Coordinates of C-alpha atoms in Angstrom, one line a residue:
Chain A
M342 CA -65.3 -37.7 21.1
S343 CA -65.8 -38.4 17.7
I344 CA -67.6 -36.1 15.3
D345 CA -70.3 -38.2 13.1
I346 CA -72.3 -36.5 10.0
E347 CA -74.6 -35.4 11.8
T348 CA -71.9 -33.2 13.9
A349 CA -70.3 -31.9 10.8
R350 CA -73.5 -31.0 9.4
R351 CA -74.2 -28.9 12.3
V352 CA -71.1 -27.6 12.6
A353 CA -71.0 -26.2 9.3
K354 CA -74.4 -24.7 9.8
L355 CA -73.3 -23.0 13.0
A356 CA -70.2 -21.6 10.7
R357 CA -72.5 -20.6 7.8
I358 CA -70.5 -22.4 5.3
K359 CA -72.9 -24.4 2.6
V360 CA -71.5 -27.9 2.6
E361 CA -73.0 -30.5 0.3
E362 CA -74.6 -33.7 1.3
D363 CA -72.0 -36.0 -0.4
D364 CA -68.9 -34.1 1.1
L365 CA -69.6 -34.5 4.6
P366 CA -68.7 -38.3 5.3
A367 CA -65.0 -37.0 4.2
L368 CA -65.4 -33.6 6.5
A369 CA -66.4 -35.2 9.5
G370 CA -63.1 -37.9 8.9
E371 CA -60.8 -35.0 8.7
F372 CA -62.4 -33.1 11.6
N373 CA -61.6 -36.6 13.6
D374 CA -58.1 -36.6 12.3
I375 CA -57.8 -33.1 14.3
L376 CA -59.3 -33.6 16.9
I377 CA -57.2 -36.8 17.5
F378 CA -54.4 -34.4 17.6
I379 CA -56.3 -31.8 19.8
E380 CA -56.8 -34.3 22.0
Q381 CA -52.8 -34.5 23.3
L382 CA -53.8 -31.7 25.4
N383 CA -55.4 -34.1 27.7
E384 CA -52.5 -35.3 29.1
V385 CA -51.3 -31.6 30.5
D386 CA -52.2 -31.3 34.1
I387 CA -54.2 -27.6 33.7
E388 CA -55.1 -28.1 37.8
G389 CA -54.8 -24.2 38.8
V390 CA -53.3 -23.2 36.1
E391 CA -55.1 -19.8 34.7
P392 CA -56.5 -19.3 30.6
M393 CA -53.4 -17.1 29.0
T394 CA -55.0 -13.8 28.2
S395 CA -52.2 -11.9 27.1
V396 CA -48.6 -12.4 25.8
T397 CA -47.5 -9.4 28.2
P398 CA -49.3 -8.3 31.3
Q399 CA -50.8 -4.8 30.0
R400 CA -53.2 -2.5 30.9
L401 CA -55.6 -2.0 28.4
K402 CA -54.8 1.8 27.2
R403 CA -58.4 4.1 28.3
R404 CA -59.6 6.8 25.8
E405 CA -62.1 9.6 26.2
D406 CA -65.4 8.3 25.4
V407 CA -65.7 10.3 22.2
V408 CA -66.4 10.1 18.7
T409 CA -63.3 10.2 16.7
S410 CA -64.1 9.0 13.6
G411 CA -67.5 9.1 11.0
N412 CA -69.5 11.0 8.3
M413 CA -67.8 8.6 5.6
P414 CA -70.9 6.7 4.4
D415 CA -70.0 6.8 1.0
K416 CA -66.6 5.1 1.9
I417 CA -67.8 2.8 3.9
L418 CA -70.5 1.2 1.1
S419 CA -67.9 2.1 -1.6
N420 CA -67.0 -2.2 -1.1
A421 CA -70.4 -3.6 -0.7
P422 CA -71.5 -5.7 -3.3
D423 CA -74.9 -4.1 -3.4
A424 CA -75.8 -0.9 -2.2
R425 CA -78.7 1.4 -2.3
E426 CA -79.6 4.9 -0.7
G427 CA -76.7 4.6 1.6
F428 CA -77.9 1.5 2.8
F429 CA -76.3 -2.1 2.5
A430 CA -79.1 -4.1 0.9
V431 CA -79.3 -8.0 1.5
P432 CA -82.1 -10.1 1.0
K433 CA -85.4 -10.0 2.0
V434 CA -85.1 -11.1 5.9
V435 CA -88.6 -11.0 7.4
E436 CA -91.4 -12.6 5.7
Chain B
M579 CA -21.1 -3.5 -9.2
T580 CA -24.2 -6.1 -7.9
D581 CA -27.8 -5.6 -9.8
L582 CA -29.9 -2.7 -8.2
N583 CA -32.7 -5.0 -7.7
A584 CA -29.9 -7.8 -5.6
L585 CA -28.8 -4.7 -3.0
T586 CA -29.7 -4.8 0.4
I587 CA -31.6 -2.4 2.2
G588 CA -28.5 -0.9 4.2
A589 CA -26.3 -1.2 1.0
A590 CA -28.9 0.9 -1.0
R591 CA -29.7 3.0 1.3
D592 CA -25.8 4.3 1.3
L593 CA -25.8 4.3 -2.3
L594 CA -28.8 6.8 -2.4
S595 CA -27.5 9.1 0.0
K596 CA -24.1 9.3 -1.7
G597 CA -26.2 10.5 -4.5
E598 CA -24.4 7.3 -6.7
V599 CA -28.1 5.6 -7.4
T600 CA -31.4 7.1 -7.2
S601 CA -34.6 5.7 -6.1
S602 CA -36.2 5.6 -9.7
D603 CA -33.0 3.3 -10.5
L604 CA -33.7 0.7 -7.6
T605 CA -37.3 0.9 -8.7
E606 CA -37.1 0.2 -12.2
A607 CA -34.9 -2.7 -11.8
C608 CA -37.3 -4.3 -9.7
L609 CA -40.4 -3.5 -12.0
T610 CA -37.8 -5.6 -14.9
A611 CA -37.4 -8.0 -12.0
I612 CA -41.1 -8.6 -11.6
D613 CA -41.7 -8.5 -15.1
G614 CA -39.4 -11.7 -15.8
S615 CA -40.9 -13.4 -12.7
G616 CA -44.1 -14.7 -14.0
A617 CA -42.9 -18.3 -13.3
L618 CA -42.4 -17.7 -10.0
N619 CA -46.0 -16.2 -9.4
A620 CA -44.9 -13.9 -6.6
F621 CA -45.8 -11.0 -7.5
V622 CA -50.2 -10.9 -8.0
H623 CA -50.9 -7.3 -8.4
H624 CA -48.6 -5.1 -9.3
T625 CA -48.2 -1.7 -8.9
P626 CA -45.8 0.2 -10.6
E627 CA -47.4 4.0 -11.3
I628 CA -47.7 3.8 -7.4
A629 CA -43.8 2.9 -7.2
R630 CA -42.6 5.3 -9.7
E631 CA -44.0 8.2 -8.2
Q632 CA -43.0 7.5 -5.0
A633 CA -39.5 6.5 -6.1
K634 CA -40.3 10.4 -7.3
A635 CA -40.9 11.5 -4.2
A636 CA -38.0 9.9 -2.2
D637 CA -35.5 11.0 -4.7
A638 CA -37.0 14.5 -3.9
R639 CA -36.6 13.9 -0.2
I640 CA -33.2 12.0 -0.9
A641 CA -31.9 15.1 -2.1
K642 CA -33.0 17.5 0.3
G643 CA -31.3 15.7 2.9
D644 CA -32.4 14.3 6.3
A645 CA -34.4 11.3 4.9
P646 CA -35.1 7.9 6.3
P647 CA -33.0 4.9 6.1
M648 CA -36.0 3.2 4.3
C649 CA -36.6 6.4 1.6
G650 CA -36.9 5.4 -1.9
I651 CA -36.3 1.4 -1.1
P652 CA -38.4 -0.8 -3.9
L653 CA -40.8 -3.5 -1.1
G654 CA -43.1 -5.9 -2.0
I655 CA -46.2 -5.9 0.7
K656 CA -48.1 -8.8 1.8
D657 CA -51.3 -9.0 0.2
L658 CA -52.8 -9.7 3.7
F659 CA -52.1 -5.7 4.2
C660 CA -54.7 -3.4 3.7
T661 CA -53.2 -1.2 1.3
K662 CA -55.4 2.5 0.1
G663 CA -57.3 1.9 -3.4
V664 CA -54.6 -1.1 -4.2
P665 CA -56.2 -4.9 -4.1
S666 CA -56.2 -6.2 -0.6
Q667 CA -57.8 -9.8 -0.6
A668 CA -55.2 -12.0 1.8
A669 CA -55.5 -14.5 -1.6
S670 CA -59.2 -15.3 -1.6
R671 CA -61.9 -15.3 -3.4
I672 CA -63.7 -13.7 -0.8
L673 CA -62.1 -10.7 -0.9
E674 CA -62.3 -10.4 -5.1
G675 CA -62.4 -6.9 -6.1
F676 CA -61.7 -5.2 -2.3
R677 CA -60.0 -2.2 -2.6
P678 CA -59.4 -0.7 1.2
E679 CA -60.7 2.9 1.9
Y680 CA -57.6 2.6 4.4
E681 CA -53.9 2.0 4.8
S682 CA -52.8 -0.4 7.0
T683 CA -50.5 1.3 9.9
V684 CA -47.6 -1.1 8.6
T685 CA -47.5 0.3 4.9
R686 CA -48.3 3.9 6.3
Q687 CA -45.4 4.2 8.3
L688 CA -43.0 2.4 5.6
F689 CA -44.5 5.1 2.9
D690 CA -44.4 7.7 5.2
Q691 CA -40.8 7.1 5.4
G692 CA -40.6 7.0 1.8
A693 CA -40.5 2.8 0.9
V694 CA -42.0 2.5 -2.6
M695 CA -44.6 -0.3 -3.0
L696 CA -44.1 -2.7 -6.3
G697 CA -46.8 -4.4 -5.9
K698 CA -48.9 -7.1 -3.5
L699 CA -47.0 -10.6 -3.0
N700 CA -49.1 -13.9 -3.4
M701 CA -49.6 -16.0 0.3
D702 CA -51.8 -18.4 1.4
E703 CA -55.3 -18.2 2.0
F704 CA -55.8 -16.1 5.3
A705 CA -51.9 -17.0 6.0
M706 CA -53.4 -20.2 6.8
G707 CA -51.0 -22.9 5.2
S708 CA -47.8 -23.7 5.3
S709 CA -46.0 -24.4 0.9
N710 CA -48.5 -21.8 -0.4
E711 CA -50.5 -24.0 -1.9
T712 CA -54.2 -22.5 -1.0
S713 CA -53.6 -19.1 -2.1
C714 CA -56.5 -18.3 -4.3
Y715 CA -53.9 -16.5 -6.9
G716 CA -52.4 -20.5 -7.7
D717 CA -49.3 -21.8 -5.7
V718 CA -46.0 -19.4 -5.4
V719 CA -42.8 -21.4 -6.7
N720 CA -39.5 -21.3 -4.9
P721 CA -36.5 -19.8 -7.0
W722 CA -34.9 -22.7 -5.7
R723 CA -34.8 -25.7 -7.2
R724 CA -32.7 -29.3 -5.9
G725 CA -29.8 -29.2 -8.2
N726 CA -30.7 -29.9 -11.7
D727 CA -33.7 -31.1 -10.9
D728 CA -36.7 -28.9 -11.9
A729 CA -39.2 -30.2 -10.1
A730 CA -40.9 -26.9 -8.4
L731 CA -40.2 -26.7 -4.3
T732 CA -42.6 -24.6 -2.2
P733 CA -41.6 -21.3 -0.7
G734 CA -43.3 -22.0 2.3
G735 CA -45.8 -20.2 3.6
S736 CA -47.9 -18.7 4.5
S737 CA -45.7 -15.7 3.5
G738 CA -44.2 -17.3 0.6
G739 CA -44.8 -15.0 -2.1
S740 CA -42.8 -12.4 0.1
A741 CA -40.3 -15.3 0.3
S742 CA -40.0 -15.9 -2.9
A743 CA -40.0 -12.1 -4.3
V744 CA -37.0 -11.5 -2.0
A745 CA -35.1 -14.6 -2.3
A746 CA -35.5 -14.1 -6.8
D747 CA -34.2 -10.2 -6.1
L748 CA -38.0 -8.7 -7.2
C749 CA -37.7 -6.1 -4.3
L750 CA -35.0 -5.4 -1.3
A751 CA -37.1 -6.3 1.1
A752 CA -40.8 -7.3 1.6
T753 CA -43.3 -7.3 5.0
G754 CA -44.2 -10.9 6.2
T755 CA -47.1 -11.7 9.0
D756 CA -46.6 -14.3 11.2
T757 CA -49.2 -16.7 13.1
G758 CA -47.5 -19.7 13.8
G759 CA -44.0 -19.4 12.2
S760 CA -45.3 -17.8 8.8
I761 CA -42.3 -15.5 8.4
R762 CA -39.8 -17.6 9.6
Q763 CA -40.1 -21.0 7.6
P764 CA -40.9 -19.4 3.9
A765 CA -37.6 -17.4 5.0
G766 CA -36.1 -20.8 6.0
F767 CA -37.1 -22.3 2.8
V768 CA -35.6 -19.6 0.4
G769 CA -32.2 -18.1 2.2
I770 CA -33.4 -15.2 3.6
T771 CA -33.6 -13.4 6.8
G772 CA -37.2 -13.6 8.8
M773 CA -38.0 -12.0 12.1
K774 CA -41.4 -12.2 13.8
P775 CA -41.2 -9.8 16.4
T776 CA -42.7 -9.4 20.1
Y777 CA -46.2 -9.5 20.2
G778 CA -47.6 -5.8 20.6
R779 CA -44.2 -4.3 18.8
V780 CA -45.8 -3.8 15.2
S781 CA -49.4 -2.4 14.7
R782 CA -51.7 -5.0 13.7
W783 CA -54.4 -2.0 12.6
G784 CA -55.1 -2.5 8.7
I785 CA -54.1 -6.1 8.4
V786 CA -56.5 -8.9 7.2
A787 CA -57.3 -10.6 11.2
F788 CA -56.4 -14.6 11.0
A789 CA -55.7 -15.1 14.8
S790 CA -55.4 -12.0 16.9
S791 CA -53.5 -12.8 19.9
L792 CA -51.1 -14.9 17.4
D793 CA -50.6 -12.1 14.2
Q794 CA -47.6 -10.3 14.2
A795 CA -45.9 -8.1 11.5
G796 CA -42.2 -8.2 10.4
P797 CA -39.3 -8.0 7.8
M798 CA -38.3 -10.3 5.4
T799 CA -35.0 -9.6 4.0
K800 CA -31.9 -10.5 2.8
D801 CA -29.9 -9.9 5.7
V802 CA -29.8 -9.4 9.4
R803 CA -29.0 -5.1 9.2
D804 CA -31.9 -5.1 7.0
A805 CA -34.3 -6.6 9.0
A806 CA -33.0 -4.4 12.0
I807 CA -33.5 -1.0 9.7
M808 CA -37.1 -2.6 8.5
L809 CA -38.5 -3.4 11.5
G810 CA -37.5 0.5 13.4
A811 CA -39.7 1.3 10.3
M812 CA -42.7 -1.0 11.2
A813 CA -42.5 -0.9 15.0
G814 CA -44.2 1.4 17.3
H815 CA -47.0 2.2 19.5
D816 CA -50.4 2.5 17.6
P817 CA -53.7 4.3 19.3
M818 CA -55.5 2.1 16.9
D819 CA -54.5 -1.1 17.8
S820 CA -55.1 -1.7 21.5
T821 CA -52.5 -4.9 21.4
S822 CA -50.0 -2.4 20.2
A823 CA -47.1 -1.8 23.1
D824 CA -46.1 1.7 24.5
L825 CA -42.7 1.1 24.6
P826 CA -40.2 3.4 22.9
V827 CA -38.6 2.1 19.5
P828 CA -34.7 1.7 20.3
D829 CA -32.3 1.8 17.0
F830 CA -32.2 -1.9 16.3
E831 CA -29.5 -1.3 13.6
A832 CA -27.3 0.4 15.9
M833 CA -27.1 -2.7 18.7
L834 CA -25.5 -5.1 16.3
T835 CA -22.1 -4.8 16.9
G836 CA -21.7 -8.5 16.4
D837 CA -20.4 -8.9 19.8
I838 CA -21.9 -11.6 22.1
R839 CA -19.7 -12.3 24.3
G840 CA -21.1 -13.3 27.7
K841 CA -24.4 -13.8 26.0
T842 CA -25.9 -17.2 27.1
I843 CA -27.9 -19.5 24.6
G844 CA -30.3 -21.8 25.6
I845 CA -30.5 -24.8 23.6
P846 CA -33.5 -26.9 24.4
K847 CA -33.6 -30.4 24.3
E848 CA -37.4 -30.7 23.3
Y849 CA -37.0 -29.2 19.8
R850 CA -34.9 -32.6 19.0
M851 CA -37.1 -34.5 17.4
D852 CA -38.1 -38.3 16.7
G853 CA -37.2 -38.5 12.9
M854 CA -35.6 -35.5 12.5
P855 CA -33.6 -35.6 9.5
E856 CA -29.5 -35.9 10.0
E857 CA -28.7 -32.9 8.0
I858 CA -30.9 -30.5 10.9
E859 CA -29.3 -31.7 14.0
T860 CA -25.8 -31.2 12.2
L861 CA -26.6 -27.9 10.7
W862 CA -27.7 -27.1 14.3
A863 CA -24.9 -28.3 16.0
E864 CA -22.7 -26.3 14.2
G865 CA -25.0 -23.5 15.0
R866 CA -24.5 -24.3 18.4
Q867 CA -20.8 -24.2 17.8
M868 CA -20.5 -20.8 16.1
L869 CA -22.3 -18.7 18.7
E870 CA -19.7 -21.0 21.4
D871 CA -16.4 -19.6 19.4
A872 CA -18.3 -16.3 19.2
G873 CA -17.7 -16.1 23.2
A874 CA -21.4 -17.4 23.9
K875 CA -21.9 -19.4 27.0
I876 CA -24.3 -22.1 25.8
V877 CA -26.5 -24.0 28.4
D878 CA -28.8 -27.1 27.6
I879 CA -32.4 -26.3 28.8
S880 CA -35.9 -27.7 28.6
L881 CA -39.1 -26.1 27.5
P882 CA -41.1 -29.3 28.7
H883 CA -44.4 -28.6 27.3
T884 CA -43.1 -27.9 23.7
K885 CA -44.5 -31.3 22.6
Y886 CA -48.2 -29.3 23.3
A887 CA -47.8 -26.3 21.4
L888 CA -49.3 -27.5 17.9
P889 CA -52.1 -28.9 19.2
A890 CA -52.9 -26.0 21.2
Y891 CA -52.2 -23.8 18.7
Y892 CA -54.5 -25.8 16.4
V893 CA -57.5 -25.0 18.6
I894 CA -57.0 -21.1 19.5
A895 CA -56.1 -20.5 16.0
P896 CA -59.2 -21.7 14.3
A897 CA -61.1 -20.4 16.7
E898 CA -60.0 -16.7 16.6
A899 CA -60.2 -17.1 12.6
S900 CA -63.4 -18.7 13.5
S901 CA -64.6 -15.9 15.0
N902 CA -62.8 -12.8 13.0
L903 CA -63.6 -15.1 9.4
A904 CA -67.3 -13.9 10.5
R905 CA -67.4 -11.0 9.3
Y906 CA -67.1 -12.1 5.4
D907 CA -70.7 -12.8 4.9
G908 CA -71.5 -10.7 1.2
V909 CA -72.6 -8.1 2.8
R910 CA -70.0 -5.4 3.5
Y911 CA -67.3 -5.9 1.2
G912 CA -65.9 -9.1 -1.6
H913 CA -67.8 -12.0 -2.9
R914 CA -71.5 -12.4 -2.6
A915 CA -72.8 -15.5 -3.9
K916 CA -75.6 -15.3 -7.0
L917 CA -78.9 -16.3 -5.0
S918 CA -81.8 -18.6 -6.0
Q919 CA -85.0 -18.1 -6.5
G920 CA -86.4 -17.9 -2.8
D921 CA -83.3 -17.6 -1.3
G922 CA -83.3 -15.9 2.2
I923 CA -80.1 -14.0 3.8
T924 CA -78.6 -17.3 5.6
E925 CA -78.7 -18.6 2.5
M926 CA -76.9 -15.9 0.7
Y927 CA -74.7 -16.4 4.4
E928 CA -73.7 -20.0 3.5
K929 CA -73.3 -19.9 -0.6
T930 CA -71.4 -17.1 -0.6
R931 CA -68.9 -18.5 2.2
A932 CA -69.3 -21.4 0.3
E933 CA -68.0 -20.4 -3.0
G934 CA -65.3 -17.4 -1.4
F935 CA -63.0 -19.6 0.7
G936 CA -61.1 -22.8 0.2
A937 CA -61.0 -25.9 1.7
E938 CA -58.0 -25.1 3.8
V939 CA -59.8 -21.9 5.5
K940 CA -63.1 -23.5 6.0
R941 CA -61.4 -26.3 7.7
R942 CA -60.1 -24.4 10.1
V943 CA -63.3 -22.4 10.5
M944 CA -65.4 -25.1 10.9
I945 CA -63.0 -26.6 13.8
G946 CA -62.9 -23.6 15.0
T947 CA -66.5 -23.5 15.4
Y948 CA -66.5 -26.6 16.7
V949 CA -64.1 -26.1 19.1
L950 CA -66.4 -23.1 20.5
S951 CA -70.0 -24.8 20.3
A952 CA -71.7 -25.1 23.2
G953 CA -70.4 -28.1 25.4
F954 CA -67.0 -28.0 24.2
Y955 CA -66.1 -24.4 25.1
D956 CA -64.0 -25.3 28.4
A957 CA -62.6 -29.3 26.7
Y958 CA -60.8 -27.3 23.8
Y959 CA -60.8 -24.0 24.6
N960 CA -60.1 -22.8 27.6
R961 CA -58.0 -25.8 28.0
A962 CA -55.8 -24.9 25.4
R963 CA -55.4 -21.7 26.5
R964 CA -54.2 -22.7 30.2
V965 CA -51.6 -24.9 28.0
R966 CA -50.7 -21.9 26.2
A967 CA -50.2 -20.3 30.2
M968 CA -47.7 -22.9 30.4
I969 CA -45.6 -23.3 27.3
K970 CA -45.3 -19.3 27.8
K971 CA -43.9 -20.1 31.7
D972 CA -41.6 -22.6 29.9
F973 CA -39.8 -19.7 28.5
D974 CA -40.2 -17.7 31.6
D975 CA -38.7 -20.3 33.8
V976 CA -35.5 -20.3 31.5
F977 CA -35.2 -16.4 30.6
A978 CA -35.5 -16.3 34.8
T979 CA -32.2 -18.3 34.7
G980 CA -30.2 -16.0 32.9
I981 CA -30.8 -17.6 29.1
D982 CA -30.4 -14.5 26.5
A983 CA -31.9 -16.5 23.7
I984 CA -32.4 -19.5 22.5
L985 CA -30.9 -21.4 19.4
T986 CA -33.6 -24.0 17.5
P987 CA -33.6 -25.2 14.0
A988 CA -36.0 -23.1 11.7
T989 CA -38.2 -25.9 9.9
P990 CA -38.3 -29.8 10.4
S991 CA -36.9 -29.9 6.9
A992 CA -35.2 -28.0 3.2
A993 CA -38.7 -26.9 0.6
F994 CA -40.4 -30.0 -0.3
G995 CA -42.1 -30.3 -3.4
L996 CA -44.7 -28.4 -4.5
G997 CA -48.2 -31.1 -4.4
E998 CA -46.1 -33.2 -2.4
M999 CA -48.3 -33.0 0.3
T1000 CA -51.7 -33.2 -1.1
D1001 CA -52.3 -36.3 -0.4
A1002 CA -50.9 -35.6 3.7
D1003 CA -53.9 -35.7 5.9
P1004 CA -54.0 -31.9 7.3
V1005 CA -51.9 -32.9 10.5
Q1006 CA -49.0 -33.5 8.5
M1007 CA -49.0 -30.0 7.2
Y1008 CA -49.5 -28.2 10.5
L1009 CA -45.9 -30.1 11.8
N1010 CA -44.1 -27.5 9.7
D1011 CA -44.7 -25.0 12.3
V1012 CA -43.8 -27.3 14.9
F1013 CA -40.4 -25.3 16.1
T1014 CA -41.9 -21.9 15.3
V1015 CA -45.5 -22.0 17.0
T1016 CA -44.1 -21.5 20.4
V1017 CA -42.8 -18.6 20.0
N1018 CA -46.2 -17.2 19.0
L1019 CA -48.1 -18.3 21.8
A1020 CA -45.4 -17.0 24.0
G1021 CA -45.5 -13.8 22.3
L1022 CA -41.5 -14.1 21.9
P1023 CA -39.3 -12.3 19.1
G1024 CA -38.1 -14.8 16.8
I1025 CA -35.9 -14.9 13.7
A1026 CA -34.7 -17.2 11.2
V1027 CA -30.9 -16.3 9.6
P1028 CA -29.9 -19.0 6.6
T1029 CA -27.1 -21.1 7.6
G1030 CA -26.1 -24.0 5.1
L1031 CA -27.5 -25.7 2.2
D1032 CA -28.3 -29.1 2.5
R1033 CA -26.8 -32.3 0.3
Q1034 CA -29.2 -30.7 -2.6
G1035 CA -28.0 -27.5 -2.4
L1036 CA -31.3 -26.3 -0.8
P1037 CA -30.8 -23.6 1.9
L1038 CA -31.2 -24.2 6.0
A1039 CA -32.0 -22.1 8.5
L1040 CA -31.6 -21.9 12.4
Q1041 CA -34.2 -19.5 14.9
L1042 CA -33.2 -17.7 17.6
I1043 CA -35.8 -16.8 20.2
G1044 CA -35.4 -14.1 22.1
R1045 CA -36.7 -12.0 25.4
P1046 CA -40.2 -9.9 24.9
W1047 CA -39.3 -6.6 23.8
E1048 CA -35.7 -7.6 23.1
E1049 CA -35.2 -7.3 19.9
G1050 CA -32.2 -5.6 19.6
D1051 CA -30.4 -7.8 21.1
L1052 CA -31.9 -11.2 19.4
L1053 CA -30.6 -9.2 16.2
N1054 CA -27.6 -8.9 17.4
T1055 CA -26.8 -12.4 18.3
A1056 CA -28.6 -13.5 15.0
Y1057 CA -26.0 -11.4 13.2
A1058 CA -23.1 -12.5 15.2
L1059 CA -24.6 -15.8 13.4
E1060 CA -25.1 -14.5 10.0
Q1061 CA -21.4 -13.4 10.7
A1062 CA -20.1 -17.1 11.8
A1063 CA -22.3 -19.1 9.3
G1064 CA -21.2 -16.5 5.9
F1065 CA -24.3 -17.7 3.9
V1066 CA -24.1 -16.4 1.0
S1067 CA -25.7 -18.5 -1.7
K1068 CA -28.2 -17.4 -4.0
P1069 CA -30.9 -19.5 -6.4
V1070 CA -29.3 -20.1 -9.9
K1071 CA -31.7 -17.8 -12.1
W1072 CA -34.0 -19.9 -13.9
W1073 CA -37.3 -17.7 -14.4

């Protein structure tokens, strides 16, 4: 499987990272180097092996379904690049 | 008497409890050392006011008696830890200006026990790197040099600032984090002790996430005793991290007897890599002999899937990173790109992330996006998770035969020069983690202990890997190795 320029462009779009048109060929090249390295995994017989989901078998702890935190809009917004009237502000989303 | 900033935690604690020094004395000595250390670029956010206040409080507590072991100890904190009101930006432009409204569990526990924060330490951006060359603050420089050659060397990464600061005696110890080797490789490159605990031993809450199933914080210290003391203060169950283990934290320091008679140490044949420098081979053979002389039984073992650990890691870690780093969107914190007329929210995301992330972070986020994308999820991501299960089973199998710990080299070489790997492809840099990454995939505890110098006078380290949750036993084996190796070299001060 090799990554062409079109695929590199699509991946950049999916990742929401702007990549200049001129930089796509080099990026595709780097992806391919990494993918060739990763493809060693195809040598391994994984038949019947379950994907690992946790490092030690432990049940996730459960807790009461109650509110444990909140009422701090100022703290939540304190680092926002643009906050107005108690909300995060972003460019217009709907035309 | 040793300079106060050069003390170990253990020695400082004893002097503090006897009233022979104060935390303020220790803190001033470290602040002075930090002021003169600009050339190392280890400390990137300085917090002398906080440090002096904490030291004063610690001295009051010590005077009353009953202070915990970390009380009054000046530390450096990796920039990956959120510290309340203090810049915490994971060495990334995208978190420029971010001041957390909360404290990470690890730093909260340390400060609750009276530890002193000197400042935040440089690192690779989002902990992605092995040479501390991906930081938005610039490279960290290793205090060690090759003999009289003044070429700047890497302290390793990603916890390169922590490594450099501890080795140069800018602080008594530092926090680090380890996703594929980011505590152990830099510890090895600067001749200090670095430990990654069992996954779940230390809470991840408030630590900027890279790859959540692999990330684990740990101590970077001047010796094994200090690692035991500091790990005890960092560890413990935290309801805020659902993967943190609800297990008692033993007194790790009390387990340091140095007696390893009757222990069985495994030597994995797959860690003998083609092209491994002879010095690393020799170091490893010497370590084996030291443990044998100390009364351990040495057994050759096999971990057959070792070769696939790095490729599996370079699927799983980027996949998790692409998901974790999706939160940096220019909305809630950090950098937002300046927008042009007509730009909508998608352009805001794309421009913000293009400006805010460095090249290595972008590369990994995009690789992660690719392996998780429709049609490739099974072929890459699920396959890697299944290979990961096999790598873990390799360890389970050898531990089941009675192996107590496994001895390997910590790194494939000594510290290399800053810039030396610039032209190499990314995979060459990834090979730095070849001996350490298996431990993260399997969730095991691992520790790097300096045991020798190479012929250019640079430190070299061995790694011991332990059974899950048996950090105490692992630390004791490391302690025996440390005593046998007698590594006491320090970098000659040039900065």
